[in-house]
Amino acid sequence: MAPLPDLDDSVQQTADGALVYFAVSDSEFEGLAKALGHPEWWDDDRFNNVTNRLEPSNFEVLGGLLDAAFHEWATDELMGRLHEHEVPQPELRIAFTEESALAALEHIGYPAVLTPAVGSWGRLLSKVNDRDAAESILEHKTVLGSYHHSIFYIQKHVDKPNGRDIRSFVVGEEVICAIYRTSEHWITNTARGGSAQNCPLTNDLKDLSVRAAKAVGGGIVAVDIFETDDRLLVNEVNYTMEFRNSIGPTGVNIPERIVDYVLQVAKGQGR
């Protein structure tokens, strides 16, 4: 399975804060290089295709270049440049103090969602509708005081058409199935009462799911995806997904596919 990335690896520090970006495909990386003011990276043989970028020595060099480049830009300015160059990104902020988290919420606007960096079943998700709720929730998290409560991961709330979102299952480099999760509640997890229906595997869905999986190391993951008016948007990549409620609607024996993949990896036939 894909390892859980360190928080510092999933959050890119900027000159005045932090952001999360998503640039896996060649076109997205080209846009990222231009947004950071380094179009010459795209002309470098080490970085001009995804295979070369993921080669360990090239990956390490590129990581250092990206880290230095991101530190040259203010967060808001850089987010605007990323958008201009069509690098997909969720609208979010990362904060590490109660005060900066409140400022981030005010900047993103209400409603917003506070989500734990690691979790399951939709637990500890908070939909924050106004400043009064924000102050109360942030105070509770600060007083609780654990490591997970001290990281404020703040997302803009995304309305879900028909009260649904998508969960796709990626095994290796294949999307084996996907479900729609539907609920009258804004949290659609099937463990919380959401219903599951089979979701057709379109080319766009498969492409985005595999790219999202590769972004965190690949392996066996579930990708939660929002449908918007003009595109699909990755909400999270789950490396500890459950699948009991997904086998029936999809007709796919998910545990069997997982076991087959693990055996292939053990024999050196997969990654």
PDB file of C-alpha atoms in Angstrom:
ATOM      1  CA  MET A   1       0.000   0.000   0.000  1.00  0.00           C
ATOM      2  CA  ALA A   2       1.055   3.589  -0.452  1.00  0.00           C
ATOM      3  CA  PRO A   3       2.731   4.948   2.667  1.00  0.00           C
ATOM      4  CA  LEU A   4       1.197   7.865   4.501  1.00  0.00           C
ATOM      5  CA  PRO A   5       3.192  10.905   3.414  1.00  0.00           C
ATOM      6  CA  ASP A   6       4.705  13.084   6.097  1.00  0.00           C
ATOM      7  CA  LEU A   7       2.728  16.264   6.586  1.00  0.00           C
ATOM      8  CA  ASP A   8       5.761  18.332   5.593  1.00  0.00           C
ATOM      9  CA  ASP A   9       5.844  16.477   2.253  1.00  0.00           C
ATOM     10  CA  SER A  10       2.196  17.185   1.446  1.00  0.00           C
ATOM     11  CA  VAL A  11       2.272  20.893   2.386  1.00  0.00           C
ATOM     12  CA  GLN A  12       4.474  23.270   0.367  1.00  0.00           C
ATOM     13  CA  GLN A  13       5.822  26.216   2.329  1.00  0.00           C
ATOM     14  CA  THR A  14       5.728  29.628   0.645  1.00  0.00           C
ATOM     15  CA  ALA A  15       7.228  32.983   1.593  1.00  0.00           C
ATOM     16  CA  ASP A  16       4.354  33.776   3.934  1.00  0.00           C
ATOM     17  CA  GLY A  17       2.442  30.552   4.534  1.00  0.00           C
ATOM     18  CA  ALA A  18       1.719  27.240   2.849  1.00  0.00           C
ATOM     19  CA  LEU A  19      -0.396  25.673   0.130  1.00  0.00           C
ATOM     20  CA  VAL A  20      -1.149  22.328  -1.447  1.00  0.00           C
ATOM     21  CA  TYR A  21      -0.893  21.932  -5.207  1.00  0.00           C
ATOM     22  CA  PHE A  22      -1.505  19.044  -7.616  1.00  0.00           C
ATOM     23  CA  ALA A  23       0.800  18.723 -10.643  1.00  0.00           C
ATOM     24  CA  VAL A  24       1.389  15.188 -11.877  1.00  0.00           C
ATOM     25  CA  SER A  25       0.815  15.103 -15.632  1.00  0.00           C
ATOM     26  CA  ASP A  26       3.313  16.619 -18.048  1.00  0.00           C
ATOM     27  CA  SER A  27       1.022  19.516 -18.962  1.00  0.00           C
ATOM     28  CA  GLU A  28       0.429  20.285 -15.283  1.00  0.00           C
ATOM     29  CA  PHE A  29       4.155  20.231 -14.499  1.00  0.00           C
ATOM     30  CA  GLU A  30       4.854  22.541 -17.444  1.00  0.00           C
ATOM     31  CA  GLY A  31       2.252  24.939 -16.038  1.00  0.00           C
ATOM     32  CA  LEU A  32       3.796  24.681 -12.570  1.00  0.00           C
ATOM     33  CA  ALA A  33       7.275  25.464 -13.894  1.00  0.00           C
ATOM     34  CA  LYS A  34       5.961  28.544 -15.697  1.00  0.00           C
ATOM     35  CA  ALA A  35       3.945  29.660 -12.665  1.00  0.00           C
ATOM     36  CA  LEU A  36       7.062  29.484 -10.492  1.00  0.00           C
ATOM     37  CA  GLY A  37       9.024  31.513 -13.007  1.00  0.00           C
ATOM     38  CA  HIS A  38      11.219  28.625 -14.179  1.00  0.00           C
ATOM     39  CA  PRO A  39      10.042  27.597 -17.664  1.00  0.00           C
ATOM     40  CA  GLU A  40      13.529  26.209 -18.299  1.00  0.00           C
ATOM     41  CA  TRP A  41      12.690  23.218 -16.080  1.00  0.00           C
ATOM     42  CA  TRP A  42      10.361  21.942 -18.793  1.00  0.00           C
ATOM     43  CA  ASP A  43      13.270  21.943 -21.259  1.00  0.00           C
ATOM     44  CA  ASP A  44      15.428  19.890 -18.876  1.00  0.00           C
ATOM     45  CA  ASP A  45      15.563  16.217 -19.904  1.00  0.00           C
ATOM     46  CA  ARG A  46      15.421  15.218 -16.256  1.00  0.00           C
ATOM     47  CA  PHE A  47      12.010  16.809 -15.778  1.00  0.00           C
ATOM     48  CA  ASN A  48      10.217  16.943 -19.155  1.00  0.00           C
ATOM     49  CA  ASN A  49       8.190  13.761 -18.641  1.00  0.00           C
ATOM     50  CA  VAL A  50       6.655  12.079 -15.629  1.00  0.00           C
ATOM     51  CA  THR A  51       8.873   8.979 -15.883  1.00  0.00           C
ATOM     52  CA  ASN A  52      12.062  11.015 -15.701  1.00  0.00           C
ATOM     53  CA  ARG A  53      10.721  13.216 -12.901  1.00  0.00           C
ATOM     54  CA  LEU A  54      10.013  10.153 -10.758  1.00  0.00           C
ATOM     55  CA  GLU A  55      13.515   8.706 -11.229  1.00  0.00           C
ATOM     56  CA  PRO A  56      14.926   8.872  -7.659  1.00  0.00           C
ATOM     57  CA  SER A  57      17.929  11.136  -8.286  1.00  0.00           C
ATOM     58  CA  ASN A  58      15.921  13.501 -10.507  1.00  0.00           C
ATOM     59  CA  PHE A  59      13.048  13.512  -8.012  1.00  0.00           C
ATOM     60  CA  GLU A  60      15.415  14.591  -5.231  1.00  0.00           C
ATOM     61  CA  VAL A  61      16.930  17.384  -7.323  1.00  0.00           C
ATOM     62  CA  LEU A  62      13.519  18.624  -8.421  1.00  0.00           C
ATOM     63  CA  GLY A  63      12.280  18.626  -4.833  1.00  0.00           C
ATOM     64  CA  GLY A  64      15.053  21.013  -3.843  1.00  0.00           C
ATOM     65  CA  LEU A  65      14.360  23.294  -6.801  1.00  0.00           C
ATOM     66  CA  LEU A  66      10.634  23.390  -6.041  1.00  0.00           C
ATOM     67  CA  ASP A  67      11.202  24.101  -2.360  1.00  0.00           C
ATOM     68  CA  ALA A  68      13.465  27.054  -3.135  1.00  0.00           C
ATOM     69  CA  ALA A  69      11.131  28.410  -5.811  1.00  0.00           C
ATOM     70  CA  PHE A  70       7.988  28.235  -3.667  1.00  0.00           C
ATOM     71  CA  HIS A  71       9.735  30.204  -0.903  1.00  0.00           C
ATOM     72  CA  GLU A  72      10.144  33.127  -3.322  1.00  0.00           C
ATOM     73  CA  TRP A  73       6.382  33.688  -3.674  1.00  0.00           C
ATOM     74  CA  ALA A  74       3.620  34.896  -1.380  1.00  0.00           C
ATOM     75  CA  THR A  75       0.796  32.358  -1.091  1.00  0.00           C
ATOM     76  CA  ASP A  76      -1.992  34.439  -2.646  1.00  0.00           C
ATOM     77  CA  GLU A  77       0.173  35.610  -5.524  1.00  0.00           C
ATOM     78  CA  LEU A  78       1.357  32.085  -6.243  1.00  0.00           C
ATOM     79  CA  MET A  79      -2.161  30.620  -6.100  1.00  0.00           C
ATOM     80  CA  GLY A  80      -3.191  33.138  -8.734  1.00  0.00           C
ATOM     81  CA  ARG A  81      -0.268  32.158 -10.962  1.00  0.00           C
ATOM     82  CA  LEU A  82      -1.025  28.453 -10.524  1.00  0.00           C
ATOM     83  CA  HIS A  83      -4.606  29.084 -11.583  1.00  0.00           C
ATOM     84  CA  GLU A  84      -3.455  31.071 -14.620  1.00  0.00           C
ATOM     85  CA  HIS A  85      -1.309  28.157 -15.731  1.00  0.00           C
ATOM     86  CA  GLU A  86      -4.065  25.570 -15.154  1.00  0.00           C
ATOM     87  CA  VAL A  87      -2.463  23.663 -12.281  1.00  0.00           C
ATOM     88  CA  PRO A  88      -5.443  22.051 -10.444  1.00  0.00           C
ATOM     89  CA  GLN A  89      -5.563  22.871  -6.760  1.00  0.00           C
ATOM     90  CA  PRO A  90      -8.134  22.706  -4.005  1.00  0.00           C
ATOM     91  CA  GLU A  91      -8.948  25.996  -2.343  1.00  0.00           C
ATOM     92  CA  LEU A  92      -7.484  25.477   1.087  1.00  0.00           C
ATOM     93  CA  ARG A  93      -5.196  26.802   3.788  1.00  0.00           C
ATOM     94  CA  ILE A  94      -2.956  25.084   6.331  1.00  0.00           C
ATOM     95  CA  ALA A  95      -2.555  26.772   9.720  1.00  0.00           C
ATOM     96  CA  PHE A  96      -0.743  25.844  12.909  1.00  0.00           C
ATOM     97  CA  THR A  97      -2.153  28.322  15.429  1.00  0.00           C
ATOM     98  CA  GLU A  98      -5.679  29.255  16.477  1.00  0.00           C
ATOM     99  CA  GLU A  99      -5.173  32.842  15.329  1.00  0.00           C
ATOM    100  CA  SER A 100      -3.818  31.994  11.879  1.00  0.00           C
ATOM    101  CA  ALA A 101      -6.542  29.375  11.402  1.00  0.00           C
ATOM    102  CA  LEU A 102      -9.233  31.970  12.083  1.00  0.00           C
ATOM    103  CA  ALA A 103      -7.587  34.357   9.641  1.00  0.00           C
ATOM    104  CA  ALA A 104      -7.473  31.571   7.033  1.00  0.00           C
ATOM    105  CA  LEU A 105     -11.166  30.821   7.515  1.00  0.00           C
ATOM    106  CA  GLU A 106     -12.037  34.488   7.119  1.00  0.00           C
ATOM    107  CA  HIS A 107      -9.963  34.614   3.931  1.00  0.00           C
ATOM    108  CA  ILE A 108     -11.518  31.504   2.353  1.00  0.00           C
ATOM    109  CA  GLY A 109     -15.011  32.519   3.416  1.00  0.00           C
ATOM    110  CA  TYR A 110     -17.925  30.604   4.891  1.00  0.00           C
ATOM    111  CA  PRO A 111     -19.006  27.894   4.771  1.00  0.00           C
ATOM    112  CA  ALA A 112     -15.665  26.150   5.106  1.00  0.00           C
ATOM    113  CA  VAL A 113     -14.634  22.704   6.309  1.00  0.00           C
ATOM    114  CA  LEU A 114     -12.110  21.798   8.975  1.00  0.00           C
ATOM    115  CA  THR A 115     -10.817  18.281   8.397  1.00  0.00           C
ATOM    116  CA  PRO A 116      -8.256  16.164  10.263  1.00  0.00           C
ATOM    117  CA  ALA A 117      -5.031  15.356   8.431  1.00  0.00           C
ATOM    118  CA  VAL A 118      -5.695  11.657   9.136  1.00  0.00           C
ATOM    119  CA  GLY A 119      -9.071  10.089   9.886  1.00  0.00           C
ATOM    120  CA  SER A 120     -11.854   7.745   8.818  1.00  0.00           C
ATOM    121  CA  TRP A 121     -15.646   7.512   8.590  1.00  0.00           C
ATOM    122  CA  GLY A 122     -15.895  11.283   8.255  1.00  0.00           C
ATOM    123  CA  ARG A 123     -15.152  11.702  11.942  1.00  0.00           C
ATOM    124  CA  LEU A 124     -13.988  15.089  13.264  1.00  0.00           C
ATOM    125  CA  LEU A 125     -15.084  16.873  10.097  1.00  0.00           C
ATOM    126  CA  SER A 126     -16.560  20.265  10.905  1.00  0.00           C
ATOM    127  CA  LYS A 127     -18.608  22.443   8.569  1.00  0.00           C
ATOM    128  CA  VAL A 128     -18.001  26.007   9.720  1.00  0.00           C
ATOM    129  CA  ASN A 129     -20.831  28.330   8.708  1.00  0.00           C
ATOM    130  CA  ASP A 130     -19.759  31.596  10.351  1.00  0.00           C
ATOM    131  CA  ARG A 131     -17.153  33.284  12.537  1.00  0.00           C
ATOM    132  CA  ASP A 132     -18.928  32.381  15.789  1.00  0.00           C
ATOM    133  CA  ALA A 133     -18.768  28.680  14.918  1.00  0.00           C
ATOM    134  CA  ALA A 134     -15.143  29.073  13.803  1.00  0.00           C
ATOM    135  CA  GLU A 135     -14.067  30.587  17.102  1.00  0.00           C
ATOM    136  CA  SER A 136     -15.806  27.846  19.079  1.00  0.00           C
ATOM    137  CA  ILE A 137     -14.411  24.937  17.048  1.00  0.00           C
ATOM    138  CA  LEU A 138     -10.873  26.331  16.960  1.00  0.00           C
ATOM    139  CA  GLU A 139     -10.912  26.857  20.721  1.00  0.00           C
ATOM    140  CA  HIS A 140     -12.040  23.268  21.304  1.00  0.00           C
ATOM    141  CA  LYS A 141      -9.308  21.896  19.024  1.00  0.00           C
ATOM    142  CA  THR A 142      -6.656  24.032  20.707  1.00  0.00           C
ATOM    143  CA  VAL A 143      -7.675  22.904  24.196  1.00  0.00           C
ATOM    144  CA  LEU A 144      -7.759  19.228  23.137  1.00  0.00           C
ATOM    145  CA  GLY A 145      -4.122  19.777  22.259  1.00  0.00           C
ATOM    146  CA  SER A 146      -3.099  16.578  20.464  1.00  0.00           C
ATOM    147  CA  TYR A 147      -0.836  16.566  17.416  1.00  0.00           C
ATOM    148  CA  HIS A 148      -3.755  16.068  15.020  1.00  0.00           C
ATOM    149  CA  HIS A 149      -5.792  18.872  16.578  1.00  0.00           C
ATOM    150  CA  SER A 150      -2.869  21.304  16.297  1.00  0.00           C
ATOM    151  CA  ILE A 151      -2.869  21.132  12.479  1.00  0.00           C
ATOM    152  CA  PHE A 152      -5.714  23.150  10.992  1.00  0.00           C
ATOM    153  CA  TYR A 153      -6.513  21.857   7.493  1.00  0.00           C
ATOM    154  CA  ILE A 154      -9.099  24.255   6.101  1.00  0.00           C
ATOM    155  CA  GLN A 155     -11.000  23.753   2.849  1.00  0.00           C
ATOM    156  CA  LYS A 156     -13.615  25.764   1.037  1.00  0.00           C
ATOM    157  CA  HIS A 157     -16.926  23.908   1.252  1.00  0.00           C
ATOM    158  CA  VAL A 158     -17.930  22.414  -2.096  1.00  0.00           C
ATOM    159  CA  ASP A 159     -21.614  21.938  -2.855  1.00  0.00           C
ATOM    160  CA  LYS A 160     -22.381  18.423  -4.099  1.00  0.00           C
ATOM    161  CA  PRO A 161     -24.874  18.008  -6.944  1.00  0.00           C
ATOM    162  CA  ASN A 162     -27.706  15.680  -5.947  1.00  0.00           C
ATOM    163  CA  GLY A 163     -26.034  15.255  -2.546  1.00  0.00           C
ATOM    164  CA  ARG A 164     -23.385  12.927  -3.916  1.00  0.00           C
ATOM    165  CA  ASP A 165     -19.674  12.530  -4.493  1.00  0.00           C
ATOM    166  CA  ILE A 166     -17.489   9.792  -5.993  1.00  0.00           C
ATOM    167  CA  ARG A 167     -15.105   7.291  -4.475  1.00  0.00           C
ATOM    168  CA  SER A 168     -12.832   5.426  -6.880  1.00  0.00           C
ATOM    169  CA  PHE A 169     -10.632   2.462  -5.983  1.00  0.00           C
ATOM    170  CA  VAL A 170      -7.127   2.325  -7.434  1.00  0.00           C
ATOM    171  CA  VAL A 171      -5.058  -0.856  -7.301  1.00  0.00           C
ATOM    172  CA  GLY A 172      -1.625  -0.431  -8.802  1.00  0.00           C
ATOM    173  CA  GLU A 173      -2.187   1.644 -11.928  1.00  0.00           C
ATOM    174  CA  GLU A 174      -5.766   0.493 -12.521  1.00  0.00           C
ATOM    175  CA  VAL A 175      -9.059   1.942 -11.358  1.00  0.00           C
ATOM    176  CA  ILE A 176     -10.979  -1.242 -10.566  1.00  0.00           C
ATOM    177  CA  CYS A 177     -14.345   0.363  -9.730  1.00  0.00           C
ATOM    178  CA  ALA A 178     -16.046   3.444  -8.335  1.00  0.00           C
ATOM    179  CA  ILE A 179     -19.188   4.331  -6.426  1.00  0.00           C
ATOM    180  CA  TYR A 180     -21.434   7.321  -6.025  1.00  0.00           C
ATOM    181  CA  ARG A 181     -21.960   8.123  -2.341  1.00  0.00           C
ATOM    182  CA  THR A 182     -25.257   9.892  -1.736  1.00  0.00           C
ATOM    183  CA  SER A 183     -26.681  11.369   1.449  1.00  0.00           C
ATOM    184  CA  GLU A 184     -29.029  14.104   2.605  1.00  0.00           C
ATOM    185  CA  HIS A 185     -26.233  15.069   5.017  1.00  0.00           C
ATOM    186  CA  TRP A 186     -23.211  16.972   3.724  1.00  0.00           C
ATOM    187  CA  ILE A 187     -20.992  14.068   4.868  1.00  0.00           C
ATOM    188  CA  THR A 188     -21.607  11.210   2.429  1.00  0.00           C
ATOM    189  CA  ASN A 189     -19.504   8.410   3.966  1.00  0.00           C
ATOM    190  CA  THR A 190     -21.355   5.087   3.732  1.00  0.00           C
ATOM    191  CA  ALA A 191     -20.259   4.323   7.305  1.00  0.00           C
ATOM    192  CA  ARG A 192     -22.338   7.373   8.303  1.00  0.00           C
ATOM    193  CA  GLY A 193     -25.472   6.316   6.450  1.00  0.00           C
ATOM    194  CA  GLY A 194     -24.683   7.349   2.886  1.00  0.00           C
ATOM    195  CA  SER A 195     -25.925   5.033   0.144  1.00  0.00           C
ATOM    196  CA  ALA A 196     -23.651   3.527  -2.504  1.00  0.00           C
ATOM    197  CA  GLN A 197     -24.429   3.105  -6.203  1.00  0.00           C
ATOM    198  CA  ASN A 198     -22.174   1.989  -9.020  1.00  0.00           C
ATOM    199  CA  CYS A 199     -20.378   4.831 -10.789  1.00  0.00           C
ATOM    200  CA  PRO A 200     -19.360   4.321 -14.443  1.00  0.00           C
ATOM    201  CA  LEU A 201     -15.618   4.528 -15.081  1.00  0.00           C
ATOM    202  CA  THR A 202     -15.168   7.360 -17.561  1.00  0.00           C
ATOM    203  CA  ASN A 203     -11.772   8.147 -19.059  1.00  0.00           C
ATOM    204  CA  ASP A 204     -11.609  11.429 -17.111  1.00  0.00           C
ATOM    205  CA  LEU A 205     -12.386   9.673 -13.837  1.00  0.00           C
ATOM    206  CA  LYS A 206      -9.819   6.939 -14.419  1.00  0.00           C
ATOM    207  CA  ASP A 207      -7.125   9.382 -15.471  1.00  0.00           C
ATOM    208  CA  LEU A 208      -7.614  11.689 -12.497  1.00  0.00           C
ATOM    209  CA  SER A 209      -7.807   8.796 -10.018  1.00  0.00           C
ATOM    210  CA  VAL A 210      -4.569   7.196 -11.210  1.00  0.00           C
ATOM    211  CA  ARG A 211      -2.751  10.546 -11.244  1.00  0.00           C
ATOM    212  CA  ALA A 212      -3.933  11.281  -7.708  1.00  0.00           C
ATOM    213  CA  ALA A 213      -2.800   7.838  -6.534  1.00  0.00           C
ATOM    214  CA  LYS A 214       0.634   8.280  -8.110  1.00  0.00           C
ATOM    215  CA  ALA A 215       0.971  11.662  -6.409  1.00  0.00           C
ATOM    216  CA  VAL A 216       1.128   9.927  -3.021  1.00  0.00           C
ATOM    217  CA  GLY A 217       3.205   6.939  -4.101  1.00  0.00           C
ATOM    218  CA  GLY A 218       0.624   4.673  -5.705  1.00  0.00           C
ATOM    219  CA  GLY A 219      -0.300   1.230  -4.427  1.00  0.00           C
ATOM    220  CA  ILE A 220      -3.787   0.613  -3.053  1.00  0.00           C
ATOM    221  CA  VAL A 221      -5.833   3.743  -2.385  1.00  0.00           C
ATOM    222  CA  ALA A 222      -9.314   5.191  -2.628  1.00  0.00           C
ATOM    223  CA  VAL A 223      -9.758   8.630  -4.166  1.00  0.00           C
ATOM    224  CA  ASP A 224     -12.651  10.829  -3.068  1.00  0.00           C
ATOM    225  CA  ILE A 225     -13.755  13.166  -5.841  1.00  0.00           C
ATOM    226  CA  PHE A 226     -16.198  16.069  -6.101  1.00  0.00           C
ATOM    227  CA  GLU A 227     -18.185  16.811  -9.239  1.00  0.00           C
ATOM    228  CA  THR A 228     -18.271  20.520 -10.119  1.00  0.00           C
ATOM    229  CA  ASP A 229     -19.854  22.354 -13.029  1.00  0.00           C
ATOM    230  CA  ASP A 230     -16.747  22.178 -15.194  1.00  0.00           C
ATOM    231  CA  ARG A 231     -14.461  19.439 -13.853  1.00  0.00           C
ATOM    232  CA  LEU A 232     -13.762  16.741 -11.315  1.00  0.00           C
ATOM    233  CA  LEU A 233     -11.948  17.845  -8.146  1.00  0.00           C
ATOM    234  CA  VAL A 234      -9.907  15.575  -5.877  1.00  0.00           C
ATOM    235  CA  ASN A 235     -10.914  15.948  -2.237  1.00  0.00           C
ATOM    236  CA  GLU A 236      -8.628  13.364  -0.665  1.00  0.00           C
ATOM    237  CA  VAL A 237      -6.598  10.213  -1.260  1.00  0.00           C
ATOM    238  CA  ASN A 238      -7.334   7.546   1.343  1.00  0.00           C
ATOM    239  CA  TYR A 239      -4.709   4.903   2.051  1.00  0.00           C
ATOM    240  CA  THR A 240      -6.816   3.100   4.709  1.00  0.00           C
ATOM    241  CA  MET A 241     -10.071   2.849   2.778  1.00  0.00           C
ATOM    242  CA  GLU A 242     -12.841   0.406   3.585  1.00  0.00           C
ATOM    243  CA  PHE A 243     -14.883  -1.302   0.898  1.00  0.00           C
ATOM    244  CA  ARG A 244     -17.587  -3.454   2.476  1.00  0.00           C
ATOM    245  CA  ASN A 245     -20.394  -1.287   1.094  1.00  0.00           C
ATOM    246  CA  SER A 246     -18.822  -1.006  -2.367  1.00  0.00           C
ATOM    247  CA  ILE A 247     -18.565  -4.664  -3.419  1.00  0.00           C
ATOM    248  CA  GLY A 248     -22.298  -5.203  -4.001  1.00  0.00           C
ATOM    249  CA  PRO A 249     -23.073  -2.083  -6.067  1.00  0.00           C
ATOM    250  CA  THR A 250     -20.009  -2.458  -8.304  1.00  0.00           C
ATOM    251  CA  GLY A 251     -19.956  -6.252  -8.628  1.00  0.00           C
ATOM    252  CA  VAL A 252     -16.178  -6.149  -8.150  1.00  0.00           C
ATOM    253  CA  ASN A 253     -14.480  -8.423  -5.629  1.00  0.00           C
ATOM    254  CA  ILE A 254     -12.308  -5.672  -4.188  1.00  0.00           C
ATOM    255  CA  PRO A 255     -10.453  -7.747  -1.547  1.00  0.00           C
ATOM    256  CA  GLU A 256      -9.586 -10.366  -4.154  1.00  0.00           C
ATOM    257  CA  ARG A 257      -8.133  -7.705  -6.454  1.00  0.00           C
ATOM    258  CA  ILE A 258      -6.119  -6.294  -3.555  1.00  0.00           C
ATOM    259  CA  VAL A 259      -4.718  -9.698  -2.607  1.00  0.00           C
ATOM    260  CA  ASP A 260      -3.810 -10.447  -6.229  1.00  0.00           C
ATOM    261  CA  TYR A 261      -1.954  -7.150  -6.461  1.00  0.00           C
ATOM    262  CA  VAL A 262      -0.090  -7.689  -3.175  1.00  0.00           C
ATOM    263  CA  LEU A 263       1.040 -11.129  -4.365  1.00  0.00           C
ATOM    264  CA  GLN A 264       2.262  -9.621  -7.637  1.00  0.00           C
ATOM    265  CA  VAL A 265       4.260  -6.994  -5.753  1.00  0.00           C
ATOM    266  CA  ALA A 266       5.717  -9.681  -3.461  1.00  0.00           C
ATOM    267  CA  LYS A 267       6.893 -11.560  -6.554  1.00  0.00           C
ATOM    268  CA  GLY A 268       8.456  -8.421  -7.999  1.00  0.00           C
ATOM    269  CA  GLN A 269       5.872  -8.136 -10.764  1.00  0.00           C
ATOM    270  CA  GLY A 270       4.260  -4.856  -9.756  1.00  0.00           C
ATOM    271  CA  ARG A 271       4.652  -1.731  -7.711  1.00  0.00           C
TER     272      ARG A 271
END
